[in-house]
mmCIF file of N, CA and C and ligand atoms in Angstrom:
data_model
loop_
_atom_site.group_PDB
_atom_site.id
_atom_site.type_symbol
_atom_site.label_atom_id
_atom_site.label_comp_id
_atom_site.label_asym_id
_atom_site.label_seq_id
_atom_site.Cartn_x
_atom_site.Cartn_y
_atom_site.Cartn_z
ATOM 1 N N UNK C 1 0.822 -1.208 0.000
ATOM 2 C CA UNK C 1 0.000 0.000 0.000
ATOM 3 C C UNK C 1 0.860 1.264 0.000
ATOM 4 N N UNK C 2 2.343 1.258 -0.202
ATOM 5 C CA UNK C 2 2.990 2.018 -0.065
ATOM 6 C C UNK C 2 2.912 2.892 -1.156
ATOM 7 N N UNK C 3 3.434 4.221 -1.203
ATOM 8 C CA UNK C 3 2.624 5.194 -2.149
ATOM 9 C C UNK C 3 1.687 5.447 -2.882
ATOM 10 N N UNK C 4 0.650 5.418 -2.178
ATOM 11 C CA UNK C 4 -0.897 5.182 -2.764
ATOM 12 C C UNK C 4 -1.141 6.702 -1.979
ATOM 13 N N UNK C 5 -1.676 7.494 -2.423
ATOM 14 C CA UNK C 5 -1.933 9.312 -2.427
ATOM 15 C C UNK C 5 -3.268 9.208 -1.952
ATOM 16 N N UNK C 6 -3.335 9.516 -0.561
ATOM 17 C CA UNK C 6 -4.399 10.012 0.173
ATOM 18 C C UNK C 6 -5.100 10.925 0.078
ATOM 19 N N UNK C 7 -6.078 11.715 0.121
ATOM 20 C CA UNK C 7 -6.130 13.579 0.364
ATOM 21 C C UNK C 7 -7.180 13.573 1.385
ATOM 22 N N UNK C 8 -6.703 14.188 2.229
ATOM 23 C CA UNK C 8 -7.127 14.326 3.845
ATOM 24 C C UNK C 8 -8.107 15.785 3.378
ATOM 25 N N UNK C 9 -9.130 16.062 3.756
ATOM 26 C CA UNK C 9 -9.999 17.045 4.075
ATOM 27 C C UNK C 9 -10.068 17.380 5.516
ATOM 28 N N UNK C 10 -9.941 18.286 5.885
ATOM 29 C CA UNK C 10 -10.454 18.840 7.600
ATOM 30 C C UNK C 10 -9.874 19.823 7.747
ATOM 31 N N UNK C 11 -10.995 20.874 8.161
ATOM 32 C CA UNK C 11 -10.472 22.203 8.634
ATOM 33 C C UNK C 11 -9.729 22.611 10.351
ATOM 34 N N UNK C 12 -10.080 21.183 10.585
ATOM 35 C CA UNK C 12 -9.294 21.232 12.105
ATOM 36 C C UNK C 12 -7.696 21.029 12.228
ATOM 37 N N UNK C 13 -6.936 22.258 12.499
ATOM 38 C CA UNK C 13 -5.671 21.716 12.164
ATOM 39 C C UNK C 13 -5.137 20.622 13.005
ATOM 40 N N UNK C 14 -5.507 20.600 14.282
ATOM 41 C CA UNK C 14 -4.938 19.716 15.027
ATOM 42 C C UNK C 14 -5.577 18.302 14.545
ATOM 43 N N UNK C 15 -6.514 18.212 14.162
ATOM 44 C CA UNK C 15 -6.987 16.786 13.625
ATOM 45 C C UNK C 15 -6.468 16.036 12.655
ATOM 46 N N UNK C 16 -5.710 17.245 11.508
ATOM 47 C CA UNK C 16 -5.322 17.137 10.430
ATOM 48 C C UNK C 16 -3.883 16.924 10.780
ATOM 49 N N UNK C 17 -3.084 17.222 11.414
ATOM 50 C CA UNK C 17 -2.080 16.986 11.523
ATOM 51 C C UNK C 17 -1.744 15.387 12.263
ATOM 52 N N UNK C 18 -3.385 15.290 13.015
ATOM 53 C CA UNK C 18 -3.233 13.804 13.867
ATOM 54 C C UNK C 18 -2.939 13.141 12.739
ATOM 55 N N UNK C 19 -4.327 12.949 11.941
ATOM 56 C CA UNK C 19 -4.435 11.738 10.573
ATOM 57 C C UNK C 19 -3.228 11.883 9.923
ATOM 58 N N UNK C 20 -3.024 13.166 9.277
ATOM 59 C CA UNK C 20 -1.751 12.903 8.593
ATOM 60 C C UNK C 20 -0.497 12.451 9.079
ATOM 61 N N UNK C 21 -0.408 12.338 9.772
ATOM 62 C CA UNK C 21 0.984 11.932 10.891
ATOM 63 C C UNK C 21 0.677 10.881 10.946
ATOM 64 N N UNK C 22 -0.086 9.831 10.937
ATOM 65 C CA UNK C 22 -0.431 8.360 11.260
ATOM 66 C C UNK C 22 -0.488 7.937 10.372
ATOM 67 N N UNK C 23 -1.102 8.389 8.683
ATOM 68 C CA UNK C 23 -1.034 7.769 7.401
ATOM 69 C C UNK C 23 0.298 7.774 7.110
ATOM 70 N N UNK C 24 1.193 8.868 7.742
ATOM 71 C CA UNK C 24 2.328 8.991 7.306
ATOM 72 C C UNK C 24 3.331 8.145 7.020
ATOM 73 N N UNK C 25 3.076 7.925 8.530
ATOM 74 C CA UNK C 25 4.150 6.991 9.310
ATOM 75 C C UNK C 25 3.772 5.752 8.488
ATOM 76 N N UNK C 26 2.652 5.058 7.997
ATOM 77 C CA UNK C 26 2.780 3.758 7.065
ATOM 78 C C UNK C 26 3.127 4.076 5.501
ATOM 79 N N UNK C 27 3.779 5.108 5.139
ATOM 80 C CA UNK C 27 4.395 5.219 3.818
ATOM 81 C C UNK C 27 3.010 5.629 3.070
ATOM 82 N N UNK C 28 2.395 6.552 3.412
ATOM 83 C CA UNK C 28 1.160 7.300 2.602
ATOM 84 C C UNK C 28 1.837 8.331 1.808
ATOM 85 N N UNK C 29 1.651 8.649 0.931
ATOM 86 C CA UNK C 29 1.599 10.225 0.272
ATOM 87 C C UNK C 29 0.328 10.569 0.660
ATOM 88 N N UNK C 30 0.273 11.851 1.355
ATOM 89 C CA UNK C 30 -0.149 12.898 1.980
ATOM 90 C C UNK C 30 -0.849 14.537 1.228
ATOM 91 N N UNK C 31 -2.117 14.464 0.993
ATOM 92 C CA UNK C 31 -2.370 15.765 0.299
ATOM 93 C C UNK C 31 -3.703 16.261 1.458
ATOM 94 N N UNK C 32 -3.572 17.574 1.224
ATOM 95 C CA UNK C 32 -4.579 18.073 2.023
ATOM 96 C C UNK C 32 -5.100 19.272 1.968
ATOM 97 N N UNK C 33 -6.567 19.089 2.214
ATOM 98 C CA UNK C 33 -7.078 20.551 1.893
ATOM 99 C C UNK C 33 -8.133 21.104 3.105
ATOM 100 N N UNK C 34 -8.703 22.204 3.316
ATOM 101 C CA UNK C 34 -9.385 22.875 4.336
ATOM 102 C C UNK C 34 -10.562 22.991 4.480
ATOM 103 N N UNK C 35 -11.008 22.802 3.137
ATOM 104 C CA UNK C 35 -12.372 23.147 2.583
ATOM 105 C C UNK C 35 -13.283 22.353 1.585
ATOM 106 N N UNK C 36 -14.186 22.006 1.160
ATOM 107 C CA UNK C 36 -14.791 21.463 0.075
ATOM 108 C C UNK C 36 -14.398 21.780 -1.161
ATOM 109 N N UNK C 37 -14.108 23.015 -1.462
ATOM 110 C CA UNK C 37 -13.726 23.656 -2.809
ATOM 111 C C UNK C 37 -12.523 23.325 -2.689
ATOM 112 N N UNK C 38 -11.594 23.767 -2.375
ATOM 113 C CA UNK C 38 -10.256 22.720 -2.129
ATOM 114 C C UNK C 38 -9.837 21.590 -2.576
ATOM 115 N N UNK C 39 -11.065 20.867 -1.476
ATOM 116 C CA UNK C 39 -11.387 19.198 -2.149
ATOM 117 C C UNK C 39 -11.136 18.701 -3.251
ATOM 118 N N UNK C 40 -12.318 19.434 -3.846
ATOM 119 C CA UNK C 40 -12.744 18.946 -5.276
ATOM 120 C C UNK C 40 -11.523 19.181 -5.941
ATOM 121 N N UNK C 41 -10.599 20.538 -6.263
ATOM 122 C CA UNK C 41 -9.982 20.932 -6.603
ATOM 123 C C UNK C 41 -8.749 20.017 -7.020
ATOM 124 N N UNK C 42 -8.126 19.607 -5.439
ATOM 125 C CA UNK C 42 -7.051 18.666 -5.397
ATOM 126 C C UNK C 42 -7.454 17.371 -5.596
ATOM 127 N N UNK C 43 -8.550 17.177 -5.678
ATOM 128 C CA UNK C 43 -8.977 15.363 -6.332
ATOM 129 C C UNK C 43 -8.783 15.827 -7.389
ATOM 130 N N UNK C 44 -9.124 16.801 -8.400
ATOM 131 C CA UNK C 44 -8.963 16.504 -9.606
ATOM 132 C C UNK C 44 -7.480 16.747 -10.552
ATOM 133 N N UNK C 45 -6.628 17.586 -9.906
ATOM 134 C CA UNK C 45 -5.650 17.733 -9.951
ATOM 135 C C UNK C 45 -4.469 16.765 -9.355
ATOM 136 N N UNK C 46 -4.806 15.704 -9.012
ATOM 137 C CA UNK C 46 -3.852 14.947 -8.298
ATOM 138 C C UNK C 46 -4.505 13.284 -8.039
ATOM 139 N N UNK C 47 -5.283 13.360 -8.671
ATOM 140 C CA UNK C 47 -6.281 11.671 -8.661
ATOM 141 C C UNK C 47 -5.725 10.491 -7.493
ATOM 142 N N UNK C 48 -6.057 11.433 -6.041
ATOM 143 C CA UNK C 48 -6.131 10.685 -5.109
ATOM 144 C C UNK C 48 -6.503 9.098 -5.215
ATOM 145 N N UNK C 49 -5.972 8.434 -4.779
ATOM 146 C CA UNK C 49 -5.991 7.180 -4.684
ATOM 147 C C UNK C 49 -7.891 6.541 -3.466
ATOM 148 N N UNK C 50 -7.778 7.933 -2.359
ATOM 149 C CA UNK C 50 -8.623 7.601 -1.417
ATOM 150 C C UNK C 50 -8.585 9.029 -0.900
ATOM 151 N N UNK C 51 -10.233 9.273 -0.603
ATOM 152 C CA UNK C 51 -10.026 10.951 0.304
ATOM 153 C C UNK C 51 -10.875 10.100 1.725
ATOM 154 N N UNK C 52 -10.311 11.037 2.404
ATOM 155 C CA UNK C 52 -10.799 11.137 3.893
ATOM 156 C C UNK C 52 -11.404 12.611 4.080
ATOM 157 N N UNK C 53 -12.790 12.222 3.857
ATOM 158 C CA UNK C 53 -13.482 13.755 3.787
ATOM 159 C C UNK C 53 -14.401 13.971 5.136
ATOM 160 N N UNK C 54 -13.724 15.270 5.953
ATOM 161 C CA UNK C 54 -14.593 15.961 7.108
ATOM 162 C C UNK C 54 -16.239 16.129 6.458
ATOM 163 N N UNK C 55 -16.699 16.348 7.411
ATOM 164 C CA UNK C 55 -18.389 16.969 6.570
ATOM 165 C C UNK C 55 -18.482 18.353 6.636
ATOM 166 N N UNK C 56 -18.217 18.626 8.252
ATOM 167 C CA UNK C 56 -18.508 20.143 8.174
ATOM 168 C C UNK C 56 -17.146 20.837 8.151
ATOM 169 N N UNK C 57 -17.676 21.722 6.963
ATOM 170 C CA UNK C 57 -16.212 22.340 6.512
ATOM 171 C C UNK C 57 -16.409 23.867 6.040
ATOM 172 N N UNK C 58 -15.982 24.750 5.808
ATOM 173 C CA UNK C 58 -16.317 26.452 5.609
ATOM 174 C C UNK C 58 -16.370 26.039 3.783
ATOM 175 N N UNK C 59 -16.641 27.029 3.228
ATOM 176 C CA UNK C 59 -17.068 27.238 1.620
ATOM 177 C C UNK C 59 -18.142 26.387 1.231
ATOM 178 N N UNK C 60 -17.597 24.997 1.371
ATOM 179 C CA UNK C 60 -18.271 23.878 1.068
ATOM 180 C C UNK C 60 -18.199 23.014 1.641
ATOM 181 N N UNK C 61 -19.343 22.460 2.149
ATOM 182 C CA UNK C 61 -19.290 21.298 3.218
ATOM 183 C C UNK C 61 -19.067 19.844 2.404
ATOM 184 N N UNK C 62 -18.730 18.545 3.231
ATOM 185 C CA UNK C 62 -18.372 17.719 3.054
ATOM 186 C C UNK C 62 -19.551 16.999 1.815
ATOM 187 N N UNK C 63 -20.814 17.342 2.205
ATOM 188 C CA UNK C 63 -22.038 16.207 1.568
ATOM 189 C C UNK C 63 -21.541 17.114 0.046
ATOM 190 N N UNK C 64 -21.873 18.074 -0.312
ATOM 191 C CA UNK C 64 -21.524 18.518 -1.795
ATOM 192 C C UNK C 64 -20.348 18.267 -2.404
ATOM 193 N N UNK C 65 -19.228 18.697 -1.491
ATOM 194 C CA UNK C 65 -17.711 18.015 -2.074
ATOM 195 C C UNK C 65 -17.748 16.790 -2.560
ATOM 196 N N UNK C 66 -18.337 15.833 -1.800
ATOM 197 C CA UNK C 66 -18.837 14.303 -2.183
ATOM 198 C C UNK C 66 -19.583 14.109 -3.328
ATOM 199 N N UNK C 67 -20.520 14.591 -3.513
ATOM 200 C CA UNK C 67 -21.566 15.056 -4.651
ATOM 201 C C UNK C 67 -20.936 15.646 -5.629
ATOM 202 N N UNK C 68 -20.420 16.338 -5.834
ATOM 203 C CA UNK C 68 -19.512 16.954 -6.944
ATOM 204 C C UNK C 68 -18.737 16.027 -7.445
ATOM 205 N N UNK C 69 -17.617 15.396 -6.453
ATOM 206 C CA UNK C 69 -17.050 14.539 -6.809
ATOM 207 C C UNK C 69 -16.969 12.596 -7.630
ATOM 208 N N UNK C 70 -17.835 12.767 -7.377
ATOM 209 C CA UNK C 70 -18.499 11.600 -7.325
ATOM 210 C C UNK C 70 -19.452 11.649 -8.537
ATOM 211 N N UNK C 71 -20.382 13.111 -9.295
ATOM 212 C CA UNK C 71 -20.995 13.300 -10.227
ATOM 213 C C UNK C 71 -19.847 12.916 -11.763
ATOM 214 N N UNK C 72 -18.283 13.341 -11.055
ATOM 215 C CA UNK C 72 -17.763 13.164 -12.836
ATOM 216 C C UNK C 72 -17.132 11.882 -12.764
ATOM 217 N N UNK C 73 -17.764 10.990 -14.009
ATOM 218 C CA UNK C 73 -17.396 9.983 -14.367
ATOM 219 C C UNK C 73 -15.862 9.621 -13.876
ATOM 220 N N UNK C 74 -15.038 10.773 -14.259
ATOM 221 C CA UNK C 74 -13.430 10.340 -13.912
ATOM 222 C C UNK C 74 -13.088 9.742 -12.646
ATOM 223 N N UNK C 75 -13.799 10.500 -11.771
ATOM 224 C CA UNK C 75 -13.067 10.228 -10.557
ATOM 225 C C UNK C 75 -14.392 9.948 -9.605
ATOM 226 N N UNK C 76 -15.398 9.103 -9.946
ATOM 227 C CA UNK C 76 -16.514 8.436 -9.124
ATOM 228 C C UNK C 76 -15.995 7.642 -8.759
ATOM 229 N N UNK C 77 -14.676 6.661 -9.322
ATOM 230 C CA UNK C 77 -14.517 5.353 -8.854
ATOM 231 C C UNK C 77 -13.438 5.813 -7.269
ATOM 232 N N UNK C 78 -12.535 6.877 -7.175
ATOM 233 C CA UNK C 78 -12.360 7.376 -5.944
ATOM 234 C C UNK C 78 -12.746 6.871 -4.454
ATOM 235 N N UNK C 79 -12.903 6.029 -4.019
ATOM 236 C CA UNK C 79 -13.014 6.119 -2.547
ATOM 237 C C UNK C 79 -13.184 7.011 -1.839
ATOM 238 N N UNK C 80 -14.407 7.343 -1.139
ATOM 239 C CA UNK C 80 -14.701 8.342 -0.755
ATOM 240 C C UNK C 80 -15.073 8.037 1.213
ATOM 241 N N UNK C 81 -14.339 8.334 1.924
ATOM 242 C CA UNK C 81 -14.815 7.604 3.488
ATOM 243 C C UNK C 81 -15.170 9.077 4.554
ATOM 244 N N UNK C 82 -16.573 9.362 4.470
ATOM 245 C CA UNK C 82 -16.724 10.306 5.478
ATOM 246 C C UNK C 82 -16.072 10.037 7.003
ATOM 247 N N UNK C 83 -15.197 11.600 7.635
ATOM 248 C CA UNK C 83 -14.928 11.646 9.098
ATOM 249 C C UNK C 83 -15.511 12.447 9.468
ATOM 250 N N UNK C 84 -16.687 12.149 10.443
ATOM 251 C CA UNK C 84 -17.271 12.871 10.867
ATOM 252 C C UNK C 84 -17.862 12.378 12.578
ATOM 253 N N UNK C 85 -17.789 13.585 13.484
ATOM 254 C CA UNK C 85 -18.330 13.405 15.023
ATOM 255 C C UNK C 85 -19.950 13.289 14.893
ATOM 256 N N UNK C 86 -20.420 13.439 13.822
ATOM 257 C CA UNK C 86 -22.180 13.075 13.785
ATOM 258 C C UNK C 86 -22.714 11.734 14.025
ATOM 259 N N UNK C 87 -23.371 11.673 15.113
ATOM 260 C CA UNK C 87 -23.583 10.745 15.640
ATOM 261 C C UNK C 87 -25.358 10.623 15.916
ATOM 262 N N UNK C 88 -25.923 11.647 15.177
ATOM 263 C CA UNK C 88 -27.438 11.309 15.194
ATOM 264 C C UNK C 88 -27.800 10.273 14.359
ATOM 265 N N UNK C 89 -29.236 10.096 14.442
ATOM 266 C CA UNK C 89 -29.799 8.696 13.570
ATOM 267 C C UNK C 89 -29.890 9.288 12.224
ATOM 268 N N UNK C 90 -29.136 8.869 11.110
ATOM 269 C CA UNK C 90 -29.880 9.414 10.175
ATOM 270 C C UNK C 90 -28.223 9.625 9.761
ATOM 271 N N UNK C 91 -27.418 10.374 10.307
ATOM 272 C CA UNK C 91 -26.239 10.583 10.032
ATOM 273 C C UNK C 91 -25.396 9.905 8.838
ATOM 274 N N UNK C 92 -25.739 8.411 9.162
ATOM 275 C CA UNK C 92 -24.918 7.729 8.367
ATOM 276 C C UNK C 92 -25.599 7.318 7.307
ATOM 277 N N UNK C 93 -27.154 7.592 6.748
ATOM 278 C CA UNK C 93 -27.305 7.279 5.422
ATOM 279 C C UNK C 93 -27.400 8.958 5.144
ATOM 280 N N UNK C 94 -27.067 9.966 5.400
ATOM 281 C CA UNK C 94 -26.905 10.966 4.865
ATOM 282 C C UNK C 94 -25.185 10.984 3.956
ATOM 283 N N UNK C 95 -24.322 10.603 5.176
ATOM 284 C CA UNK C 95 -23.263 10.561 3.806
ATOM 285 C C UNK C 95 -23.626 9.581 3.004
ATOM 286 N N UNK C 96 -24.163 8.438 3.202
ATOM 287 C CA UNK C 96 -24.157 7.428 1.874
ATOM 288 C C UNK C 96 -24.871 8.265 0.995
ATOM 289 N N UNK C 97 -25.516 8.538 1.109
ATOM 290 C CA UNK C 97 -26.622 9.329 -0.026
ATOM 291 C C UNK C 97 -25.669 10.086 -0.822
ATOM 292 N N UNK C 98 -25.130 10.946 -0.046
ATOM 293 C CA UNK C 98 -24.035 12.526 -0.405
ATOM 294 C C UNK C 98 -23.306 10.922 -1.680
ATOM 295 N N UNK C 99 -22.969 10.139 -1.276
ATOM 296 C CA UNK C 99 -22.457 9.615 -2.416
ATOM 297 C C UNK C 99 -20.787 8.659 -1.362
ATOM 298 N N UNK C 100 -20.954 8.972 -0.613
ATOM 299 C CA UNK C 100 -20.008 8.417 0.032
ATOM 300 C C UNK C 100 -19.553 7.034 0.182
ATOM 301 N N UNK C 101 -18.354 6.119 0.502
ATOM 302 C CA UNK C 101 -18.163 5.170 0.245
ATOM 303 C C UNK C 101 -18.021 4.140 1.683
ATOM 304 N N UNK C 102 -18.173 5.199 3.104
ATOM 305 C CA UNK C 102 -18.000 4.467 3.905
ATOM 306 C C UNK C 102 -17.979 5.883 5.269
ATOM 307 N N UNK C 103 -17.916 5.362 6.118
ATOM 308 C CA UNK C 103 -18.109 6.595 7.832
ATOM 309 C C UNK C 103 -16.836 6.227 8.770
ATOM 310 N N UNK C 104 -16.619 6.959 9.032
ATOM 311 C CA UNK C 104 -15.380 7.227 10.119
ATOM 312 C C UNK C 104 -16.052 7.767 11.249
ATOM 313 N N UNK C 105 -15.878 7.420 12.471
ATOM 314 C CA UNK C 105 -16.517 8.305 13.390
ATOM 315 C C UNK C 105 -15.208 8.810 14.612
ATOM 316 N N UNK C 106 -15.583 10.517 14.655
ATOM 317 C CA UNK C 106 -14.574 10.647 15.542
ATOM 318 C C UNK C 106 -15.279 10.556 16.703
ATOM 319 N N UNK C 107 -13.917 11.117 18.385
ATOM 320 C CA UNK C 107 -12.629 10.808 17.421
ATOM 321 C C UNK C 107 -12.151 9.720 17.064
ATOM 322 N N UNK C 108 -10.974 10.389 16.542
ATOM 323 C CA UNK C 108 -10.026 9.140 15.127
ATOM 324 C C UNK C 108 -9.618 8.255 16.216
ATOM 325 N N UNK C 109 -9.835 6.523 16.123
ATOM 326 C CA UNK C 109 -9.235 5.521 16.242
ATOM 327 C C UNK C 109 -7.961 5.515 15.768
ATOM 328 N N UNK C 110 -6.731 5.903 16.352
ATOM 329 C CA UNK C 110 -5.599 5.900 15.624
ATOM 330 C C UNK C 110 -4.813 4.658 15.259
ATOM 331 N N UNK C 111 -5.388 3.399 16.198
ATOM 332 C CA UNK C 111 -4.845 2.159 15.955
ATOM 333 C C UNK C 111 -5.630 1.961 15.026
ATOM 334 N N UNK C 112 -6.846 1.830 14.612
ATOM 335 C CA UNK C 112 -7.883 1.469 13.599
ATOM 336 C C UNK C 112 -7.480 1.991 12.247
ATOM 337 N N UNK C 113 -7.526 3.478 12.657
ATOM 338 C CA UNK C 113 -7.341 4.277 11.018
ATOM 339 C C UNK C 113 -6.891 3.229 10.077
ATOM 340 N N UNK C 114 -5.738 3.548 10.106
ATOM 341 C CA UNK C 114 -4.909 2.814 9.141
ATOM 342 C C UNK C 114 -5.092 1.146 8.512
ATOM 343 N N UNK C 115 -6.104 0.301 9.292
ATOM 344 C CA UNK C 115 -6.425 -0.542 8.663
ATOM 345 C C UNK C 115 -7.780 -0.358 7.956
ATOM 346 N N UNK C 116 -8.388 0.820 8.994
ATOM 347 C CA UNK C 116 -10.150 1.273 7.763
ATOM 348 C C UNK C 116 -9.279 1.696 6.210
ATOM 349 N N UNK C 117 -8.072 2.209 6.347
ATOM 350 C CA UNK C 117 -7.684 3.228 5.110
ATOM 351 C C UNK C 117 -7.208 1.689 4.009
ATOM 352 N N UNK C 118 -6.493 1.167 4.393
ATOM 353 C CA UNK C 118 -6.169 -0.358 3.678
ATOM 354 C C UNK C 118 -6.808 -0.801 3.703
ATOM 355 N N UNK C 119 -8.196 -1.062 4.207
ATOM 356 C CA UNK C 119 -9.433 -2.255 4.228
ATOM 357 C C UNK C 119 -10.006 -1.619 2.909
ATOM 358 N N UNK C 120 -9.795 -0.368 2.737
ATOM 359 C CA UNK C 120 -10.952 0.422 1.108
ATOM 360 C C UNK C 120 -10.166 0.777 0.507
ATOM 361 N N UNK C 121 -8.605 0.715 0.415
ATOM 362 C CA UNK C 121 -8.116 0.529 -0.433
ATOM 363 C C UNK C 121 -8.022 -0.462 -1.841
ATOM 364 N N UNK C 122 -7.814 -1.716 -0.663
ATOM 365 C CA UNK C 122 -8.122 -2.520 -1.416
ATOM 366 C C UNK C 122 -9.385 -3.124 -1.859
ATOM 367 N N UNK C 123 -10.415 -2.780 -1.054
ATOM 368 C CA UNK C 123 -11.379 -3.171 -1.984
ATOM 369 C C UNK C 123 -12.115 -2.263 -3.100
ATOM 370 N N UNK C 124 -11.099 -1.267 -3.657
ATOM 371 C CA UNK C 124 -11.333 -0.479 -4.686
ATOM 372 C C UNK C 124 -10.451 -1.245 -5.544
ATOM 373 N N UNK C 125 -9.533 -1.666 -4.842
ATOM 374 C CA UNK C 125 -9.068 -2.484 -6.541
ATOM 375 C C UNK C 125 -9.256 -3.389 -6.898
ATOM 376 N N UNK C 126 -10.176 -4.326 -6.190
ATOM 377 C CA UNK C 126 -10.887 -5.659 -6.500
ATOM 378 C C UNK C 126 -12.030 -4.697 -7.045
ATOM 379 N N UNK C 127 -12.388 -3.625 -7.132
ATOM 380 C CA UNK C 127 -13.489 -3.407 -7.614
ATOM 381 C C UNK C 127 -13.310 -2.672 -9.038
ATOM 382 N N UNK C 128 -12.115 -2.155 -9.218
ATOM 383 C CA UNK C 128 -11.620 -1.909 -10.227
ATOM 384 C C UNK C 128 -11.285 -3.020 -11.579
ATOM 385 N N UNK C 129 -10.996 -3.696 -11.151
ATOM 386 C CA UNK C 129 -10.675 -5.632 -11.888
ATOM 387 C C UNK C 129 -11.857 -5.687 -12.780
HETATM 388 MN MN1 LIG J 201 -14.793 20.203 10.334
#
């Protein structure tokens, strides 16, 4: 799984620096942005392998970044894994809907992360086949 290009979303710096520091450390390439518009931006400019997308985010929140992303053919096949502290009922078929590929719930499991991030890795490329 070694150099496979992440792109981390979250406007929390300290959060962002957690995740990225932990993908790190297993030989991730590391991209990251603040915002939804951002997002979209650097998925398409850099064809992330897997995003780790916050929901609530300033410009553009997580459910449209998803939605956008996910609308162009190119980069639908993307892995898309909402992180988000939403924990009402309803929460988790709202990102599926947004188009999402899977839920993270904070906070981040830091022993976990890294096998949720390789568990949808690879099953994007059995799904790719
Ligand atoms: Mn946020």
């Amino acid at each position: 799984m070694a150099n496979k290009k992440i792109l981390i979303v979250e406007d929390n710096e300290l959060n962002l620096e957690l995740i990225s520091d932990i993908l790190k450390i297993k030989g991730y390439q590391i991209i990251s942005a603040n915002n939804g518009k951002d997002a979209i931006r650097l998925a398409k400019e850099t064809h992330p392998d897997l995003i780790l997308m916050d929901i609530q985010l300033p410009v553009m929140d997580g459910y449209e970044a998803t939605r956008r992303i996910k609308s162009d053919p190119e980069f639908k096949a993307i892995p898309i894994i909402a992180v988000t502290s939403f924990t009402m009922k309803g929460d988790k078929e709202k990102v599926m809907e947004a188009g999402c590929d899977g839920y993270i719930v904070k906070p981040i499991d830091i022993k976990r992360l890294p096998e949720l991030v390789k568990e949808y890795l690879q099953k994007n490329k059995k799904n790719r086949k």
